[in-house]
Amino acid sequence: MVDHPKTEQQSLAQQLLQLPVLVAALGYLVDMYDLFLFSVVRVPSLKALGTVPDRLLPDGIMLLNMQMAGMLLGGIFWGVLGDKRGRLSVLFGSILIYSLANIGNGLITNLSQYALLRFVAGVGLAGELGAGVTLVTEVLPKQIRGYGTTIVATMGVLGAIMAYFVADLFDWRNSYFVGGGLGLLLLILRVNVFESRIFQTVKERQVKRGDLLMLFSSKTRLLKYLQCILVGLPIWFVVGILITFSPEFGQAMGLSAPVVAGKAVMLSFTGQVFGDVASGLLSQRLKSRKKAIEGFIFLSLAFVLVYLLVPLQDIDTFYLVCVFLGFANGYWALFVTIAAELFGTNLRATVATTVPNFVRGAVIPLTSLFVLGKSYFGVLNSALGVGLLTIVLSLAALSFMEETFHKDLNYVETD
């Protein structure tokens, strides 16, 4: 009688640490390593390829946009495949593609090759998070699936931090080789991962699976889908603009020393590790995804205003603000989880895979808007306008979104 609570806790821990959760988490670690390695090695790699200082920002934006374009197309491909063939097909295929692309990035000799391989890497990177979160939400009971997706997201952020330290130890080419090697090693672990029972049951039924048109054939589904995308915009405004181009912002602020992009990335993602854990625990405590996400969006607003409006002159203070910006970005796991929970099993992988990639791909119009505004209003004011736009849109979308904390996921979408 006395040991029953302890036994129950052990059972929950065993469920959280089962192989699909661990493999999804490690996969996202490698995914994020590659995704943010480019932010860390952008300047040294471009200089090595002969890019002149005046071209570092536009060439960097071009490569980032190529990567994000690949993620947009890859998100659609892997999402549909995940619902038609299964979550595991995505987990295997996506990591193979981005691992090989990573190795290719270490062998490039010119900017055109770099752009092509960032596009291919983007296609591969697009499948990992959505398939992993979908699998985790379906294999875990609803009362702890928030913990499971938090583990996945936290491991992913650790991958971004690892990218900084690896790039500090090795040159940029070898850093790409390390990422490719880690991905290929992970494929061995994935051999014993099993498919979710929920998907296996739906697979045996005569229902449409992975049909993109179903998202547009229903006004309700389309609005839910757009809401999911808008909620995640502030995260990638911070990552894709404020952190990735932190050296340019530091110069505009007149900081006491040049900003090291890799260090800003590492510190912001160190903050996001704690943010992911905090938002996951807060969501479980409040028994609400929406309330936790809302709190973190307002926190993000506060630190965006500090970053862009407070006259920061000391480099250490700037890096500290990057940590807090990263912490406020810590609702990434909740955002992807709520996207997976909002849709039935026959569309879940499609939504959970495409939504984060459309958010990532939103960096393309966001950076374009930022660059356009920079010519008229300056670097800081242009970024402020874009940032406020993303936050207003995210809060408006969240206000209309359904609460999914207690939702049973064993259902399908019908015409």
Short mmCIF file of C-alpha atoms in Angstrom, two decimals:
data_model
loop_
_atom_site.label_atom_id
_atom_site.label_comp_id
_atom_site.label_asym_id
_atom_site.label_seq_id
_atom_site.Cartn_x
_atom_site.Cartn_y
_atom_site.Cartn_z
CA MET A 1 0.00 0.00 0.00
CA VAL A 2 2.76 2.45 0.97
CA ASP A 3 4.86 1.71 -2.13
CA HIS A 4 2.05 2.24 -4.63
CA PRO A 5 2.77 5.95 -5.41
CA LYS A 6 6.45 5.15 -5.87
CA THR A 7 5.61 2.28 -8.22
CA GLU A 8 3.35 4.58 -10.23
CA GLN A 9 6.12 7.18 -10.51
CA GLN A 10 8.54 4.50 -11.71
CA SER A 11 6.00 3.40 -14.33
CA LEU A 12 5.64 6.97 -15.65
CA ALA A 13 9.42 7.36 -15.77
CA GLN A 14 9.75 4.11 -17.70
CA GLN A 15 7.16 5.30 -20.22
CA LEU A 16 8.95 8.63 -20.68
CA LEU A 17 12.31 6.92 -21.22
CA GLN A 18 11.14 4.29 -23.71
CA LEU A 19 13.07 3.92 -26.97
CA PRO A 20 10.81 5.98 -29.31
CA VAL A 21 11.06 9.00 -26.98
CA LEU A 22 14.82 8.72 -26.60
CA VAL A 23 15.43 8.20 -30.31
CA ALA A 24 13.15 11.11 -31.25
CA ALA A 25 15.03 13.28 -28.74
CA LEU A 26 18.47 12.28 -30.04
CA GLY A 27 17.29 12.78 -33.60
CA TYR A 28 16.19 16.30 -32.84
CA LEU A 29 19.55 16.95 -31.14
CA VAL A 30 21.36 16.14 -34.39
CA ASP A 31 18.72 18.07 -36.36
CA MET A 32 19.22 21.24 -34.34
CA TYR A 33 23.00 20.81 -34.39
CA ASP A 34 22.98 21.08 -38.16
CA LEU A 35 20.26 23.71 -38.35
CA PHE A 36 22.16 26.14 -36.15
CA LEU A 37 25.67 25.16 -37.10
CA PHE A 38 25.19 27.40 -40.12
CA SER A 39 24.41 30.37 -37.85
CA VAL A 40 27.62 29.64 -35.93
CA VAL A 41 29.94 29.15 -38.93
CA ARG A 42 28.24 31.58 -41.33
CA VAL A 43 30.95 34.26 -41.18
CA PRO A 44 34.09 32.05 -41.21
CA SER A 45 32.72 29.75 -43.92
CA LEU A 46 31.73 32.65 -46.19
CA LYS A 47 35.11 34.34 -45.67
CA ALA A 48 36.85 31.07 -46.57
CA LEU A 49 34.85 30.94 -49.80
CA GLY A 50 35.97 34.45 -50.72
CA THR A 51 32.97 36.56 -49.67
CA VAL A 52 34.00 40.18 -49.06
CA PRO A 53 32.89 41.92 -45.80
CA ASP A 54 30.18 43.99 -47.51
CA ARG A 55 28.58 40.78 -48.83
CA LEU A 56 28.54 38.80 -45.56
CA LEU A 57 25.00 39.88 -44.60
CA PRO A 58 23.29 39.52 -48.02
CA ASP A 59 25.10 36.23 -48.80
CA GLY A 60 24.23 34.95 -45.34
CA ILE A 61 20.55 35.85 -45.82
CA MET A 62 20.57 34.15 -49.23
CA LEU A 63 21.96 30.91 -47.78
CA LEU A 64 19.55 31.06 -44.85
CA ASN A 65 16.64 31.54 -47.24
CA MET A 66 17.81 28.59 -49.38
CA GLN A 67 17.86 26.42 -46.25
CA MET A 68 14.42 27.59 -45.23
CA ALA A 69 13.02 27.09 -48.73
CA GLY A 70 14.24 23.48 -48.52
CA MET A 71 12.51 23.12 -45.17
CA LEU A 72 9.24 24.43 -46.60
CA LEU A 73 9.22 21.87 -49.41
CA GLY A 74 10.61 19.14 -47.17
CA GLY A 75 7.96 19.82 -44.55
CA ILE A 76 5.21 19.10 -47.06
CA PHE A 77 6.93 15.97 -48.41
CA TRP A 78 7.80 14.42 -45.04
CA GLY A 79 4.47 15.38 -43.48
CA VAL A 80 2.45 13.63 -46.17
CA LEU A 81 4.82 10.64 -46.11
CA GLY A 82 4.48 10.41 -42.32
CA ASP A 83 0.70 10.02 -42.54
CA LYS A 84 0.73 7.76 -45.59
CA ARG A 85 3.65 5.44 -44.79
CA GLY A 86 4.22 5.97 -41.09
CA ARG A 87 6.21 8.11 -38.66
CA LEU A 88 9.27 5.84 -38.81
CA SER A 89 9.74 6.27 -42.57
CA VAL A 90 10.24 9.99 -41.94
CA LEU A 91 12.58 9.46 -39.00
CA PHE A 92 14.83 7.26 -41.16
CA GLY A 93 14.66 9.17 -44.45
CA SER A 94 15.04 12.68 -43.13
CA ILE A 95 18.11 11.99 -41.02
CA LEU A 96 19.82 10.13 -43.86
CA ILE A 97 19.36 13.10 -46.22
CA TYR A 98 20.51 15.82 -43.86
CA SER A 99 23.43 13.72 -42.61
CA LEU A 100 24.75 13.28 -46.15
CA ALA A 101 24.07 16.96 -46.91
CA ASN A 102 26.03 17.89 -43.78
CA ILE A 103 29.04 15.96 -45.01
CA GLY A 104 28.63 17.63 -48.40
CA ASN A 105 28.67 21.07 -46.74
CA GLY A 106 32.13 20.28 -45.47
CA LEU A 107 33.38 19.63 -49.02
CA ILE A 108 32.09 22.74 -50.83
CA THR A 109 34.41 25.04 -52.81
CA ASN A 110 32.07 27.88 -53.85
CA LEU A 111 28.93 29.78 -52.87
CA SER A 112 26.68 28.02 -55.41
CA GLN A 113 27.51 24.60 -53.97
CA TYR A 114 26.92 25.97 -50.48
CA ALA A 115 23.47 27.26 -51.46
CA LEU A 116 22.47 23.97 -53.10
CA LEU A 117 23.56 21.87 -50.14
CA ARG A 118 21.88 24.18 -47.61
CA PHE A 119 18.68 23.63 -49.62
CA VAL A 120 19.14 19.83 -49.57
CA ALA A 121 19.96 19.92 -45.86
CA GLY A 122 16.80 21.96 -45.31
CA VAL A 123 14.71 19.31 -47.05
CA GLY A 124 16.16 16.65 -44.74
CA LEU A 125 15.91 18.74 -41.58
CA ALA A 126 12.23 19.40 -42.22
CA GLY A 127 11.04 15.95 -41.21
CA GLU A 128 12.70 15.30 -37.88
CA LEU A 129 10.78 17.39 -35.36
CA GLY A 130 7.25 16.82 -36.65
CA ALA A 131 7.64 13.05 -36.99
CA GLY A 132 9.33 12.80 -33.58
CA VAL A 133 6.69 14.84 -31.76
CA THR A 134 3.88 12.97 -33.53
CA LEU A 135 5.33 9.62 -32.51
CA VAL A 136 5.92 10.72 -28.91
CA THR A 137 2.40 12.16 -28.48
CA GLU A 138 0.90 8.94 -29.80
CA VAL A 139 2.93 6.45 -27.74
CA LEU A 140 2.59 8.29 -24.41
CA PRO A 141 -0.57 8.64 -22.29
CA LYS A 142 -2.12 12.12 -22.41
CA GLN A 143 -1.25 13.00 -18.80
CA ILE A 144 2.50 12.86 -19.50
CA ARG A 145 2.86 13.49 -23.25
CA GLY A 146 3.77 17.11 -22.49
CA TYR A 147 6.80 15.85 -20.56
CA GLY A 148 7.76 13.65 -23.51
CA THR A 149 7.75 16.46 -26.05
CA THR A 150 9.63 18.65 -23.57
CA ILE A 151 12.40 16.04 -23.46
CA VAL A 152 12.54 16.01 -27.26
CA ALA A 153 12.71 19.81 -27.52
CA THR A 154 15.28 20.14 -24.73
CA MET A 155 17.61 17.63 -26.36
CA GLY A 156 17.22 19.55 -29.62
CA VAL A 157 18.28 22.79 -28.02
CA LEU A 158 21.30 21.02 -26.53
CA GLY A 159 22.21 20.15 -30.11
CA ALA A 160 22.30 23.85 -30.98
CA ILE A 161 24.58 24.50 -28.01
CA MET A 162 26.79 21.59 -29.05
CA ALA A 163 27.16 23.21 -32.48
CA TYR A 164 28.88 26.19 -30.85
CA PHE A 165 31.38 24.11 -28.88
CA VAL A 166 32.18 21.80 -31.80
CA ALA A 167 32.72 24.81 -34.09
CA ASP A 168 34.98 26.29 -31.40
CA LEU A 169 37.09 23.13 -31.31
CA PHE A 170 37.22 22.41 -35.04
CA ASP A 171 37.16 24.45 -38.23
CA TRP A 172 33.84 24.91 -40.03
CA ARG A 173 34.37 22.02 -42.47
CA ASN A 174 35.09 19.48 -39.75
CA SER A 175 32.13 20.79 -37.77
CA TYR A 176 29.85 19.82 -40.65
CA PHE A 177 31.54 16.39 -40.84
CA VAL A 178 30.81 15.82 -37.13
CA GLY A 179 27.12 16.53 -37.68
CA GLY A 180 26.91 14.16 -40.62
CA GLY A 181 28.68 11.41 -38.70
CA LEU A 182 26.40 11.78 -35.68
CA GLY A 183 23.35 11.48 -37.92
CA LEU A 184 24.57 8.30 -39.59
CA LEU A 185 25.34 6.76 -36.19
CA LEU A 186 21.82 7.56 -35.02
CA LEU A 187 20.36 5.50 -37.86
CA ILE A 188 21.66 2.39 -36.11
CA LEU A 189 19.63 3.21 -32.98
CA ARG A 190 16.46 3.67 -35.01
CA VAL A 191 16.37 0.09 -36.26
CA ASN A 192 14.52 -1.11 -33.14
CA VAL A 193 12.01 1.75 -32.87
CA PHE A 194 8.36 0.69 -33.18
CA GLU A 195 5.46 2.49 -34.87
CA SER A 196 2.66 3.96 -32.73
CA ARG A 197 -0.38 1.74 -32.20
CA ILE A 198 -2.72 4.64 -32.91
CA PHE A 199 -1.26 5.03 -36.41
CA GLN A 200 -1.23 1.26 -37.02
CA THR A 201 -4.95 1.12 -36.19
CA VAL A 202 -5.79 3.99 -38.54
CA LYS A 203 -3.61 2.46 -41.28
CA GLU A 204 -5.89 -0.59 -41.33
CA ARG A 205 -8.98 1.57 -41.85
CA GLN A 206 -10.24 2.98 -45.14
CA VAL A 207 -9.63 6.66 -44.39
CA LYS A 208 -7.71 9.34 -46.25
CA ARG A 209 -4.23 9.83 -44.80
CA GLY A 210 -1.79 12.64 -45.47
CA ASP A 211 -4.17 14.44 -47.83
CA LEU A 212 -3.09 18.11 -47.92
CA LEU A 213 -6.34 19.11 -49.60
CA MET A 214 -8.21 18.14 -46.41
CA LEU A 215 -6.54 21.08 -44.68
CA PHE A 216 -8.08 23.45 -47.22
CA SER A 217 -11.44 21.73 -47.77
CA SER A 218 -12.68 22.71 -44.32
CA LYS A 219 -12.69 26.32 -43.11
CA THR A 220 -12.36 25.14 -39.50
CA ARG A 221 -9.31 23.00 -40.25
CA LEU A 222 -7.68 25.73 -42.33
CA LEU A 223 -8.13 28.33 -39.58
CA LYS A 224 -6.68 25.93 -36.98
CA TYR A 225 -3.72 25.29 -39.25
CA LEU A 226 -3.03 29.00 -39.81
CA GLN A 227 -3.37 29.67 -36.07
CA CYS A 228 -0.68 27.07 -35.35
CA ILE A 229 1.73 28.75 -37.78
CA LEU A 230 1.11 32.27 -36.47
CA VAL A 231 1.66 31.23 -32.84
CA GLY A 232 5.23 30.18 -33.62
CA LEU A 233 6.31 33.31 -35.55
CA PRO A 234 7.94 35.20 -32.62
CA ILE A 235 10.30 32.27 -31.99
CA TRP A 236 11.78 32.41 -35.44
CA PHE A 237 11.84 36.17 -35.58
CA VAL A 238 14.17 36.03 -32.57
CA VAL A 239 16.25 33.12 -33.88
CA GLY A 240 16.32 33.96 -37.56
CA ILE A 241 16.88 37.70 -37.26
CA LEU A 242 17.90 38.95 -33.80
CA ILE A 243 20.30 36.09 -32.97
CA THR A 244 21.53 34.98 -36.40
CA PHE A 245 22.44 38.55 -37.34
CA SER A 246 23.51 39.62 -33.86
CA PRO A 247 26.91 40.94 -35.10
CA GLU A 248 25.10 43.44 -37.33
CA PHE A 249 22.79 44.45 -34.45
CA GLY A 250 25.76 44.83 -32.12
CA GLN A 251 27.43 47.14 -34.61
CA ALA A 252 24.24 49.21 -34.94
CA MET A 253 24.07 49.53 -31.14
CA GLY A 254 27.68 50.66 -30.90
CA LEU A 255 28.68 47.89 -28.50
CA SER A 256 32.04 47.98 -26.75
CA ALA A 257 33.26 44.90 -28.67
CA PRO A 258 32.20 42.94 -31.78
CA VAL A 259 29.49 40.32 -31.25
CA VAL A 260 30.50 36.73 -31.97
CA ALA A 261 27.50 35.16 -33.73
CA GLY A 262 28.34 31.66 -32.51
CA LYS A 263 28.45 32.80 -28.91
CA ALA A 264 25.11 34.61 -29.24
CA VAL A 265 23.55 31.44 -30.70
CA MET A 266 25.02 29.26 -27.95
CA LEU A 267 23.86 31.56 -25.15
CA SER A 268 20.36 32.02 -26.54
CA PHE A 269 19.91 28.28 -26.84
CA THR A 270 21.30 27.74 -23.38
CA GLY A 271 18.46 29.97 -22.25
CA GLN A 272 16.01 28.01 -24.39
CA VAL A 273 16.97 24.74 -22.69
CA PHE A 274 15.70 26.17 -19.41
CA GLY A 275 12.75 27.79 -21.19
CA ASP A 276 11.66 24.49 -22.74
CA VAL A 277 11.78 22.77 -19.37
CA ALA A 278 10.02 25.66 -17.62
CA SER A 279 7.23 25.94 -20.20
CA GLY A 280 6.67 22.19 -20.21
CA LEU A 281 6.44 22.03 -16.42
CA LEU A 282 4.23 25.13 -16.35
CA SER A 283 1.89 23.60 -18.90
CA GLN A 284 1.63 20.40 -16.87
CA ARG A 285 1.02 22.37 -13.65
CA LEU A 286 -1.61 24.65 -15.21
CA LYS A 287 -3.03 21.75 -17.24
CA SER A 288 -3.12 24.15 -20.15
CA ARG A 289 -0.97 24.55 -23.25
CA LYS A 290 -2.49 27.94 -24.14
CA LYS A 291 -1.85 29.70 -20.81
CA ALA A 292 1.79 28.61 -20.77
CA ILE A 293 2.35 29.71 -24.38
CA GLU A 294 0.67 33.06 -23.76
CA GLY A 295 2.95 33.75 -20.81
CA PHE A 296 6.06 33.01 -22.85
CA ILE A 297 4.95 35.18 -25.79
CA PHE A 298 4.57 38.16 -23.45
CA LEU A 299 7.97 37.34 -21.97
CA SER A 300 9.40 37.33 -25.49
CA LEU A 301 7.84 40.74 -26.14
CA ALA A 302 9.50 42.14 -23.03
CA PHE A 303 13.00 40.98 -23.98
CA VAL A 304 12.64 41.96 -27.65
CA LEU A 305 11.91 45.49 -26.43
CA VAL A 306 14.96 45.38 -24.14
CA TYR A 307 17.17 44.09 -26.98
CA LEU A 308 16.10 46.76 -29.46
CA LEU A 309 15.22 49.81 -27.33
CA VAL A 310 17.43 49.77 -24.24
CA PRO A 311 20.81 51.45 -25.02
CA LEU A 312 23.02 48.40 -24.51
CA GLN A 313 26.70 49.30 -24.77
CA ASP A 314 28.41 46.56 -22.79
CA ILE A 315 28.98 43.30 -24.70
CA ASP A 316 28.39 41.13 -21.63
CA THR A 317 24.99 42.75 -21.03
CA PHE A 318 24.12 42.11 -24.68
CA TYR A 319 24.96 38.41 -24.33
CA LEU A 320 22.87 38.23 -21.14
CA VAL A 321 19.87 39.61 -23.04
CA CYS A 322 20.45 36.87 -25.65
CA VAL A 323 20.11 34.29 -22.85
CA PHE A 324 16.77 35.79 -21.78
CA LEU A 325 15.55 35.96 -25.37
CA GLY A 326 16.34 32.27 -25.65
CA PHE A 327 14.46 31.49 -22.45
CA ALA A 328 11.37 33.28 -23.76
CA ASN A 329 11.65 31.16 -26.92
CA GLY A 330 11.16 28.09 -24.77
CA TYR A 331 7.58 27.44 -25.85
CA TRP A 332 8.74 25.76 -29.09
CA ALA A 333 7.93 22.27 -27.76
CA LEU A 334 4.46 23.34 -26.61
CA PHE A 335 3.77 25.02 -29.94
CA VAL A 336 4.57 21.85 -31.91
CA THR A 337 2.73 19.68 -29.39
CA ILE A 338 -0.47 21.70 -29.64
CA ALA A 339 -0.26 21.51 -33.46
CA ALA A 340 -0.07 17.71 -33.25
CA GLU A 341 -2.93 17.53 -30.75
CA LEU A 342 -5.28 19.73 -32.77
CA PHE A 343 -5.59 17.27 -35.68
CA GLY A 344 -6.64 13.65 -36.17
CA THR A 345 -4.25 10.74 -36.65
CA ASN A 346 -4.66 10.72 -40.44
CA LEU A 347 -3.38 14.32 -40.69
CA ARG A 348 -1.28 14.60 -37.51
CA ALA A 349 2.16 14.02 -39.03
CA THR A 350 1.33 16.29 -41.96
CA VAL A 351 0.42 19.14 -39.61
CA ALA A 352 3.12 18.56 -36.99
CA THR A 353 5.79 18.44 -39.72
CA THR A 354 4.63 21.26 -41.98
CA VAL A 355 3.68 23.78 -39.28
CA PRO A 356 7.15 24.20 -37.68
CA ASN A 357 8.70 24.30 -41.14
CA PHE A 358 6.31 26.96 -42.37
CA VAL A 359 7.24 28.92 -39.24
CA ARG A 360 10.91 28.42 -40.04
CA GLY A 361 10.21 29.30 -43.68
CA ALA A 362 8.52 32.48 -42.52
CA VAL A 363 12.06 33.74 -41.98
CA ILE A 364 12.13 34.40 -45.74
CA PRO A 365 9.37 37.08 -45.76
CA LEU A 366 10.43 38.29 -42.31
CA THR A 367 14.04 38.88 -43.36
CA SER A 368 12.85 40.46 -46.62
CA LEU A 369 10.61 42.82 -44.64
CA PHE A 370 13.47 43.52 -42.26
CA VAL A 371 15.92 44.31 -45.09
CA LEU A 372 13.35 46.55 -46.80
CA GLY A 373 12.62 48.44 -43.60
CA LYS A 374 16.33 48.75 -42.80
CA SER A 375 16.79 51.06 -45.79
CA TYR A 376 14.15 53.46 -44.45
CA PHE A 377 14.20 53.14 -40.67
CA GLY A 378 17.56 51.64 -39.77
CA VAL A 379 18.50 48.20 -38.43
CA LEU A 380 16.98 48.50 -34.94
CA ASN A 381 13.69 50.19 -35.85
CA SER A 382 13.08 47.85 -38.79
CA ALA A 383 13.59 44.81 -36.56
CA LEU A 384 11.28 46.33 -33.95
CA GLY A 385 8.48 46.73 -36.47
CA VAL A 386 8.82 43.15 -37.73
CA GLY A 387 9.03 41.78 -34.19
CA LEU A 388 5.91 43.59 -32.98
CA LEU A 389 4.02 42.33 -36.03
CA THR A 390 4.90 38.69 -35.26
CA ILE A 391 3.90 39.03 -31.60
CA VAL A 392 0.54 40.69 -32.34
CA LEU A 393 -0.29 37.98 -34.90
CA SER A 394 0.71 35.18 -32.51
CA LEU A 395 -1.39 36.49 -29.61
CA ALA A 396 -4.42 36.99 -31.86
CA ALA A 397 -4.12 33.43 -33.21
CA LEU A 398 -3.63 31.93 -29.75
CA SER A 399 -6.78 33.62 -28.41
CA PHE A 400 -8.93 31.63 -30.87
CA MET A 401 -7.08 28.34 -30.46
CA GLU A 402 -8.61 25.25 -28.81
CA GLU A 403 -7.12 23.98 -25.53
CA THR A 404 -5.68 20.50 -26.14
CA PHE A 405 -4.15 19.45 -22.81
CA HIS A 406 -6.80 16.80 -22.02
CA LYS A 407 -7.57 15.87 -25.63
CA ASP A 408 -7.74 12.19 -26.65
CA LEU A 409 -5.65 11.73 -29.81
CA ASN A 410 -7.27 8.52 -31.02
CA TYR A 411 -9.50 10.09 -33.68
CA VAL A 412 -9.42 10.89 -37.41
CA GLU A 413 -10.31 13.86 -39.59
CA THR A 414 -13.23 13.29 -41.98
CA ASP A 415 -14.30 15.10 -45.16
#
